[in-house]
Coordinates of C-alpha atoms and ligand atoms in Angstrom, one line a residue:
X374 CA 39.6 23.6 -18.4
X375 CA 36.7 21.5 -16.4
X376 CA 37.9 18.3 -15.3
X377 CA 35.6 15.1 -14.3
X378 CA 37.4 12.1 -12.3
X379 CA 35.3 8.9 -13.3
X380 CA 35.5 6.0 -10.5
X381 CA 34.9 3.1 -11.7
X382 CA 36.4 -0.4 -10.5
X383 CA 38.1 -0.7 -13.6
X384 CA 39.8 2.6 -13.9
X385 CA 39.4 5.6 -12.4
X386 CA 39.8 8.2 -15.5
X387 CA 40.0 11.7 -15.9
X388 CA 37.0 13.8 -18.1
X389 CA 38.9 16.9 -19.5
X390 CA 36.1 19.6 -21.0
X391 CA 37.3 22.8 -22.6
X392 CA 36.9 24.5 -25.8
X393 CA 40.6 24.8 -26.4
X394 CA 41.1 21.1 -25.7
X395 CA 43.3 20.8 -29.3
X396 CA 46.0 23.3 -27.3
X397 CA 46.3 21.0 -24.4
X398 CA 45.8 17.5 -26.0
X399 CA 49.4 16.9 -26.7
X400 CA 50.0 17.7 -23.5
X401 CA 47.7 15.6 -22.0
X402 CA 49.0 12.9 -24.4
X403 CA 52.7 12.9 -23.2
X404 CA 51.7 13.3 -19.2
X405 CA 49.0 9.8 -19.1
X406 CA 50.1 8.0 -22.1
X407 CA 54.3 7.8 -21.2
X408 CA 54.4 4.1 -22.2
X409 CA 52.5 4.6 -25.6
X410 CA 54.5 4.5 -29.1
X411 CA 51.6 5.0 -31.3
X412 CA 48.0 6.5 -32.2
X413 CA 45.4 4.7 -34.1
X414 CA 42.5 7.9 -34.3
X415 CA 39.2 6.2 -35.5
X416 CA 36.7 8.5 -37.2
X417 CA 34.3 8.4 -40.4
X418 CA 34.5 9.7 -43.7
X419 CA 32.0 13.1 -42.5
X420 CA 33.7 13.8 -39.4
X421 CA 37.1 13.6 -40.9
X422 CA 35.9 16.0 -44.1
X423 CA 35.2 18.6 -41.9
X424 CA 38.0 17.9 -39.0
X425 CA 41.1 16.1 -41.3
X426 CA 43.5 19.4 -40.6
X427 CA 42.8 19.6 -37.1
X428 CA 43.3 16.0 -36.7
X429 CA 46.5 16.0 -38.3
X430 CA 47.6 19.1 -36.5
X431 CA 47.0 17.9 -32.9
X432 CA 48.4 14.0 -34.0
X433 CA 51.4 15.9 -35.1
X434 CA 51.7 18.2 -32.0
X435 CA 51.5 14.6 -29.8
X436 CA 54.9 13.3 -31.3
X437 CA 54.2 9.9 -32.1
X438 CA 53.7 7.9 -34.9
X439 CA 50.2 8.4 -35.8
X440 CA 47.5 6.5 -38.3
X441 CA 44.3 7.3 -39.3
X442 CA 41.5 4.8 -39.6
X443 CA 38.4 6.3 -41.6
X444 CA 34.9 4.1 -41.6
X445 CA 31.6 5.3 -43.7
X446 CA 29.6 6.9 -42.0
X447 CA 26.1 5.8 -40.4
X448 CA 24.6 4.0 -37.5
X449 CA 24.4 0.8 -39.9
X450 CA 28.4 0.5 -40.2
X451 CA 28.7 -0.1 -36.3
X452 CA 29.0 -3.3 -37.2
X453 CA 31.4 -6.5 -37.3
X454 CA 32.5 -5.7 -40.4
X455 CA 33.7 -2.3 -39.5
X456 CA 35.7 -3.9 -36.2
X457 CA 37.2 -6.0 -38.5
X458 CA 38.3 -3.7 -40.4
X459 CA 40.1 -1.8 -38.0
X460 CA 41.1 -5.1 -36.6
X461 CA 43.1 -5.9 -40.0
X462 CA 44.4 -1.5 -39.7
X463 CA 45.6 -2.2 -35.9
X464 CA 47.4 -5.5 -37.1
X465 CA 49.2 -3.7 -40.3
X466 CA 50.3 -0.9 -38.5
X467 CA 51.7 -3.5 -35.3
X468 CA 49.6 -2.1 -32.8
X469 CA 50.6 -3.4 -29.4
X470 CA 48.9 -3.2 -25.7
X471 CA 49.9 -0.3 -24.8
X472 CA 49.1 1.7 -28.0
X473 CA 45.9 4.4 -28.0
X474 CA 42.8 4.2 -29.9
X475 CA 41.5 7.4 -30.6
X476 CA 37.8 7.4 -31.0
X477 CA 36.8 10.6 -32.9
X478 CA 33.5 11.3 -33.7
X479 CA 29.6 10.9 -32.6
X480 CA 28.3 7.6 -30.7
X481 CA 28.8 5.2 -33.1
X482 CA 32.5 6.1 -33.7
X483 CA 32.8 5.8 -29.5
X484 CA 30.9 2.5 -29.4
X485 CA 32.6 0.6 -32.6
X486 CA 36.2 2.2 -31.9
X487 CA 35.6 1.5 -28.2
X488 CA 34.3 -2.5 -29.2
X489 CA 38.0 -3.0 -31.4
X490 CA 40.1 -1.1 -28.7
X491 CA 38.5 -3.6 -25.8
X492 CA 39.2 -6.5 -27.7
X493 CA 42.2 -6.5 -29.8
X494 CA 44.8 -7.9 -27.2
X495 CA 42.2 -8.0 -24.7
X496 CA 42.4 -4.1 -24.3
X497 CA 44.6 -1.5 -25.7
X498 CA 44.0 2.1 -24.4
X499 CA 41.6 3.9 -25.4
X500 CA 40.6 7.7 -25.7
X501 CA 37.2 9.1 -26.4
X502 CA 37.2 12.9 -28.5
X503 CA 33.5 12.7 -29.0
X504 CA 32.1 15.2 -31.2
X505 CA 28.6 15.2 -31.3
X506 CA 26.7 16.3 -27.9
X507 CA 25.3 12.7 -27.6
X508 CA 28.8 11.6 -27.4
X509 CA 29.8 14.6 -25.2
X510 CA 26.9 13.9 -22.9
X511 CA 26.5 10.5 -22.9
X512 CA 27.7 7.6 -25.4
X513 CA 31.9 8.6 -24.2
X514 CA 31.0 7.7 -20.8
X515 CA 30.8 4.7 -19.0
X516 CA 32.3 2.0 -21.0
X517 CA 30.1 0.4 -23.2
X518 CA 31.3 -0.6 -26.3
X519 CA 29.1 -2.1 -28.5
X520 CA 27.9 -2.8 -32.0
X521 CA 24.7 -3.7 -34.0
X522 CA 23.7 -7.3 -35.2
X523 CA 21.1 -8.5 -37.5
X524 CA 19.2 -5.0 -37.3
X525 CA 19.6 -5.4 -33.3
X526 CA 20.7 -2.2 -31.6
X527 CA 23.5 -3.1 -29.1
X528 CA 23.5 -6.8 -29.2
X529 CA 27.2 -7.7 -29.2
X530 CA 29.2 -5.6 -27.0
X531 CA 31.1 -5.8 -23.2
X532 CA 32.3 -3.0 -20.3
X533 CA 35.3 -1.5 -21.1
X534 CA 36.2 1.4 -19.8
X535 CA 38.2 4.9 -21.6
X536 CA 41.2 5.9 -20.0
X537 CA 40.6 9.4 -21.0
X538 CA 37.6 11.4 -22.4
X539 CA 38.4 14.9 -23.8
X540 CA 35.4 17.0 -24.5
X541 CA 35.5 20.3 -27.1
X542 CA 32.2 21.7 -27.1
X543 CA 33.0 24.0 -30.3
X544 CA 33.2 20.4 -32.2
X545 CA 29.5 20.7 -32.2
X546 CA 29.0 24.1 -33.7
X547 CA 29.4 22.1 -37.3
X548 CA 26.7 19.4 -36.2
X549 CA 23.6 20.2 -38.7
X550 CA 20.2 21.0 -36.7
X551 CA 19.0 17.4 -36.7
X552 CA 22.0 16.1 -35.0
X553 CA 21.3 19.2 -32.3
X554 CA 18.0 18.0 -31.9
X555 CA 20.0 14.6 -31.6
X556 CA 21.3 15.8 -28.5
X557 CA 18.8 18.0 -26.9
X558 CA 16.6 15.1 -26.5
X559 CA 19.1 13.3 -24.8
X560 CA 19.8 16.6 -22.5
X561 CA 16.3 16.5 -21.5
X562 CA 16.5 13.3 -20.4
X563 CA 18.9 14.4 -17.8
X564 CA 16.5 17.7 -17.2
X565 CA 14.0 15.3 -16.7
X566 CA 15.3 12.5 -14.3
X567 CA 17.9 14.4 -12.7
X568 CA 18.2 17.8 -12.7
X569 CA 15.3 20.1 -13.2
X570 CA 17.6 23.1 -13.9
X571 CA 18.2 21.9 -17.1
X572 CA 15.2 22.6 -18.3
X573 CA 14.8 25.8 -17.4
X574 CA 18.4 26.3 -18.1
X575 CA 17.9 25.0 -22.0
X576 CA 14.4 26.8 -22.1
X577 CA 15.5 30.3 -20.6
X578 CA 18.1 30.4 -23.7
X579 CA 16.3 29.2 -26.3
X580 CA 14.9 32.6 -28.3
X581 CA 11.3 31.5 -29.4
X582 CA 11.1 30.8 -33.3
X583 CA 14.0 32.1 -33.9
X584 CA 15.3 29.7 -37.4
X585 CA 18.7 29.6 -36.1
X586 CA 18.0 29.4 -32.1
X587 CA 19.3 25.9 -31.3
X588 CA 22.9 26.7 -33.1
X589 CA 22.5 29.8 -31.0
X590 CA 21.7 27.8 -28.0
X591 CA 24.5 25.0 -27.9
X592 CA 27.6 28.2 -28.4
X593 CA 26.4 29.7 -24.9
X594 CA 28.2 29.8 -22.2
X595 CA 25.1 28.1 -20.4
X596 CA 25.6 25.2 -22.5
X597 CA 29.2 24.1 -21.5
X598 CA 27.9 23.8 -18.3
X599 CA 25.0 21.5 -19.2
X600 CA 27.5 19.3 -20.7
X601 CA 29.4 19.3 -17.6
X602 CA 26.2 18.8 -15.8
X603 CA 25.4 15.9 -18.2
X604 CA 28.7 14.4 -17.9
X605 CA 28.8 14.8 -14.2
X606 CA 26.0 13.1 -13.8
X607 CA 26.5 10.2 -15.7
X608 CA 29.6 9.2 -14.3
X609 CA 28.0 9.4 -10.8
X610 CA 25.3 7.1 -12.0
X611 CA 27.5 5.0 -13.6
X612 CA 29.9 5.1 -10.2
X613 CA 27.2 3.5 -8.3
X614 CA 26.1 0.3 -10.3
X615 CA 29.4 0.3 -13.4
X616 CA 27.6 -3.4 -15.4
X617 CA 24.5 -1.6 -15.4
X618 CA 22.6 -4.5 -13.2
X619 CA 20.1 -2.3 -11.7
X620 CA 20.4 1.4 -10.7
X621 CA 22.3 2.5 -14.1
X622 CA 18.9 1.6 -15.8
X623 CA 17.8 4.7 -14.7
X624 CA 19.1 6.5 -17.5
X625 CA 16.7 4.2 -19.5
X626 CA 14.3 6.6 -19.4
X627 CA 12.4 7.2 -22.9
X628 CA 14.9 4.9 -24.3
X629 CA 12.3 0.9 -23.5
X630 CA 10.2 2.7 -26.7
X631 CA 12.9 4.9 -28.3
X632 CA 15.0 1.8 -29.2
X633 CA 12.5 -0.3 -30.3
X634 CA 11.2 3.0 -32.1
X635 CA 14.5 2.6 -33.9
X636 CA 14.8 -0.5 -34.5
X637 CA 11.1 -0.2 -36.1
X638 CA 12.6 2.1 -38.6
X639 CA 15.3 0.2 -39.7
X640 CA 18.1 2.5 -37.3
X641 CA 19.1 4.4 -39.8
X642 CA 16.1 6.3 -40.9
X643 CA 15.1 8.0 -37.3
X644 CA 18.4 9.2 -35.5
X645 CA 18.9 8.0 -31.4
X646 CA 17.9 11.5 -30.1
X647 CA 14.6 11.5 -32.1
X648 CA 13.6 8.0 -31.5
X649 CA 14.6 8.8 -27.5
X650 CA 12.3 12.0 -27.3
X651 CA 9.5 10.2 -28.9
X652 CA 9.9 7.7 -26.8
X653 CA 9.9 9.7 -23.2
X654 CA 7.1 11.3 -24.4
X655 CA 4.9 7.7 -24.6
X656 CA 7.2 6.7 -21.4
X657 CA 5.1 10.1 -20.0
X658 CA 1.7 9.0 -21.6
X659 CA 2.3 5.5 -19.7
X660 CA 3.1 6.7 -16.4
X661 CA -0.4 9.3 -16.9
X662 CA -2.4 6.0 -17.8
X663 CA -0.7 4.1 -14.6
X664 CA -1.8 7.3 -12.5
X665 CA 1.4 7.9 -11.7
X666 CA 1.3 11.3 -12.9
X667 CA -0.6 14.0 -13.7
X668 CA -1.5 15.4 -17.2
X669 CA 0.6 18.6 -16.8
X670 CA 3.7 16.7 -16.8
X671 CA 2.8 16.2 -20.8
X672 CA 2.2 19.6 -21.1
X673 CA 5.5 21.2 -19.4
X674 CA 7.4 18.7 -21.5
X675 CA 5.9 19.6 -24.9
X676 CA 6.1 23.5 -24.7
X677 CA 9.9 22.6 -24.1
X678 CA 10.1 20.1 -26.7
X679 CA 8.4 22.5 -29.5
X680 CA 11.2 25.6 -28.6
X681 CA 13.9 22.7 -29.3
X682 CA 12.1 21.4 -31.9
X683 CA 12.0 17.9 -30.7
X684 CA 9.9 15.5 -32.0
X685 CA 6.9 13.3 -30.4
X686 CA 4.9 11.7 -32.8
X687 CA 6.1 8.9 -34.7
X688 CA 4.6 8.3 -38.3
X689 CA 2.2 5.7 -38.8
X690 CA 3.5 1.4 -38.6
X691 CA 2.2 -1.2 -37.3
X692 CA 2.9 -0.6 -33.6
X693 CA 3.8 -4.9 -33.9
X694 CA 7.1 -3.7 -35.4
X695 CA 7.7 -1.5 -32.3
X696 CA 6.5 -3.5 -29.4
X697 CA 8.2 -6.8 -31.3
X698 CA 11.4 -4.9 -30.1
X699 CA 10.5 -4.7 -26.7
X700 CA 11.8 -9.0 -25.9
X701 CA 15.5 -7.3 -27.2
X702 CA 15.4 -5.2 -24.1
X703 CA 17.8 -5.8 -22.1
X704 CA 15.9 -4.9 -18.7
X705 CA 13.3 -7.0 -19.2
X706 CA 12.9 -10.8 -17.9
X707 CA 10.9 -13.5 -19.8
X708 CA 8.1 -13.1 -17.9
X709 CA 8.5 -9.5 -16.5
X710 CA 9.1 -6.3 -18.4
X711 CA 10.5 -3.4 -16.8
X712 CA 10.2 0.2 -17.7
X713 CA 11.2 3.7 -16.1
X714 CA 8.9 5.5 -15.4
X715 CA 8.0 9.4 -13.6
X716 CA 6.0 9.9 -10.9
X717 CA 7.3 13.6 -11.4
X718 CA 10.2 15.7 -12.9
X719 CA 13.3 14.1 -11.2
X720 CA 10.9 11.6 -9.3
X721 CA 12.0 8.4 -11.6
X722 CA 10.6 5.0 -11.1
X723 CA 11.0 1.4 -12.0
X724 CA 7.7 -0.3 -12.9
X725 CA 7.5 -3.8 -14.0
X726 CA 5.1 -5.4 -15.7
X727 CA 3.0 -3.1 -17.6
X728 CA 0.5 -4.8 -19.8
X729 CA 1.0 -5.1 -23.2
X730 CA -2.4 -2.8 -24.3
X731 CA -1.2 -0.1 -21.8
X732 CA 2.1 0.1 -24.1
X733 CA 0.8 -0.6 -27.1
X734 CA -2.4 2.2 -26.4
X735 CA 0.3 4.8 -25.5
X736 CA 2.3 4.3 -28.6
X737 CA -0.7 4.0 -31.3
X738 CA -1.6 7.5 -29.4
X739 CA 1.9 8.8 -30.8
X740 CA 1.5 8.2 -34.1
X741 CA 0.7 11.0 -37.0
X742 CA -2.9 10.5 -38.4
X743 CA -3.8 7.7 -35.6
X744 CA -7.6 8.6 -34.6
Ligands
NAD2182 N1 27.8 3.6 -25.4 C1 26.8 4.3 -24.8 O1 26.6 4.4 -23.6 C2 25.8 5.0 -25.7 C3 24.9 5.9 -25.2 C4 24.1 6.6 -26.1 C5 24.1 6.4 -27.4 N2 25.0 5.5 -27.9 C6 25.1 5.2 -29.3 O2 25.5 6.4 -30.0 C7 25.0 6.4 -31.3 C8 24.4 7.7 -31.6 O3 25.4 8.7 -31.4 P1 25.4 10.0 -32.3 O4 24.1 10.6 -32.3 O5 26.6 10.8 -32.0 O6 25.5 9.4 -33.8 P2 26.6 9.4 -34.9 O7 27.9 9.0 -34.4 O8 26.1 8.7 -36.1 O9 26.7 11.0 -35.3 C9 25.6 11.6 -35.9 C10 26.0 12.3 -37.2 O10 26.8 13.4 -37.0 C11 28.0 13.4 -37.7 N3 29.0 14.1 -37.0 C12 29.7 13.7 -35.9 N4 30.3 14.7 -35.4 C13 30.1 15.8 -36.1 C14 30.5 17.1 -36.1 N5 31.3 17.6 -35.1 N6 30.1 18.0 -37.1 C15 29.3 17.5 -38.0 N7 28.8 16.3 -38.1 C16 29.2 15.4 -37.2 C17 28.2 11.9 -37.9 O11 29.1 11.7 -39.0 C18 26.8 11.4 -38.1 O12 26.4 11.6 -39.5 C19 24.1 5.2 -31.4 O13 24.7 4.2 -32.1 C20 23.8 4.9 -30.0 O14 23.4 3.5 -29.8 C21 25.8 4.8 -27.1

């Protein structure tokens, strides 16, 4: 087992990655949790299909009384209602302080599990199992808890840190291939602002045109380590500026257009991943129009992108819906937008102020069937 200490001036808390994490969870359970009675595990109705007997199994194997909290799944039920409903499950089953919140399942499980367990009593503890390689990589760590508002991505929401992240890479192997692509464009984003191995790491074990080569892909051994790469990384990043005031923006990257990419299409009909990879790739295109990089860049990226079968083109809308997003962002000032940018692979950049045709050029560029 790999383990990841995450500093933070909340907690420190440890990141435990293994693929036989279910044999050591109880475990793990009885050691950090001695003044914990019970276990609230949050998942949705998908996850739970596929997992409900190994749920049961390790909940059992932790001796405590256990409940099970099942929400419908989809990026649109990270919502109030959802909290409240858990809210009304932690109150019926007299959930006190010191009582865990389970959070198992993909990003929006972590985020809306993670929103109830920092509020109800003004924090209960709270343990991430994510099982989708965005969660592994990226939504478990760090402590934000969040949920949607009014067709806003990530409006209503605090800090809150885990007290422990456990990490079974073998949940993914039941993820279907757009959830994979889900992840790998998050991955990339770490290949491309932080550590260029990735890339060659992820493209290096991707067998060309193969129809089942990302499944193949994310069961390599090479794999495990990119998520403990990924992970790694992240909490370092996170280490260094925890509210997200300034450095933390930094994993921003592809993600000023990919949110308002999703929030374009309604959240639900473009998953994060997609929207992000479409969205570094007009991040690219803007930092080639500012001169801050050469063409080749593009070119790199997109061999990569088409042996992971990411997207970059977005289908035709009136790029208004997109860049109507952009005053949500939570970078930008009234008068002063801010973007990250590359002035090379693992050269990121802030650049403010980028006029509005610049962005707008670059994204009508993306689009399917724009001449
Ligand atoms: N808090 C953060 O720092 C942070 C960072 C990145 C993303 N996010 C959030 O995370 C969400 C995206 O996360 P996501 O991509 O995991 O989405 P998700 O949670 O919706 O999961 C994607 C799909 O995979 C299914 N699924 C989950 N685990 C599975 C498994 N093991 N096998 C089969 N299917 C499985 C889910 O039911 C869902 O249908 C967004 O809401 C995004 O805003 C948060």
């Amino acid at each position: 087992m790999r383990i990841i200490t995450a500093k933070t001036k909340l907690r420190n808390y440890p990141i435990y990655i293994s693929s036989k994490i279910s044999q050591y969870f109880p475990l793990l359970i009885k050691e950090n949790f001695k003044d914990s009675e019970k276990i609230v595990l949050v998942t949705n109705n998908k996850v739970f299909g596929i997992y409900e007997d190994k749920i049961n199994n390790i909940l059992k194997e932790c001796s405590l009384p256990y409940e099970i909290v099942i929400i419908q799944d989809g990026e649109e039920y990270k919502n109030l209602k959802s909290a409240d409903y858990i809210y009304r499950k932690l109150i019926d089953f007299n959930i006190h302080r010191n009582d865990i919140i389970i959070a198992f399942g993909g990003g929006v499980i972590g985020d809306l599990a993670g929103f109830a367990a920092s509020t109800f009593h003004r924090g209960i503890k709270l343990i991430h199992c994510p099982t989708t390689i965005i969660g592994q990589v990226d939504s478990s760590i760090g402590g934000k808890v969040v949920v949607n508002y009014n067709n806003i991505k990530n409006v209503i929401g605090s800090f809150y840190q885990p007290h422990m992240i456990a990490i079974d890479p073998t949940l993914n192997y039941t993820l279907d291939e757009n959830q994979i692509i889900n992840g790998l464009g998050e991955i990339v984003k770490y290949g491309l602002v932080f550590k260029k191995k990735i890339l060659e790491q992820l493209s290096e074990n991707v067998e060309d045109k193969k129809k089942d080569r990302l499944l193949e892909l994310i069961k390599t051994e090479v794999f495990k380590d990119i998520i403990y790469d990924c992970c790694y990384i992240k909490t370092r990043v996170v280490a260094k500026d925890e509210f997200d005031l300034d450095y933390r923006n930094i994993l921003n990257f592809g993600h000023t257009i990919g949110h308002c990419i999703e929030s374009a299409f309604n959240l639900s009909e473009i998953n994060h991943g997609m929207a992000i990879s479409i969205g570094m790739i007009i991040e690219i295109d803007i930092s080639i129009s500012l001169g801050l990089v050469s063409e080749d860049i593009k070119s790199v990226v997109l061999e990569l992108y088409k042996k992971l079968k990411l997207p970059y083109r977005i289908p035709k809308i009136d790029v208004e819906k997109i860049t109507g997003a952009l005053k949500y962002d939570k970078k930008f000032k009234t008068a002063q937008n801010k973007f990250v940018l590359l002035k090379g692979i693992n050269k990121p950049v802030f650049y403010y102020n980028i006029e509005k045709s610049v962005i707008v050029d670059n994204i009508k560029k993306s689009m399917y069937n724009y001449l």
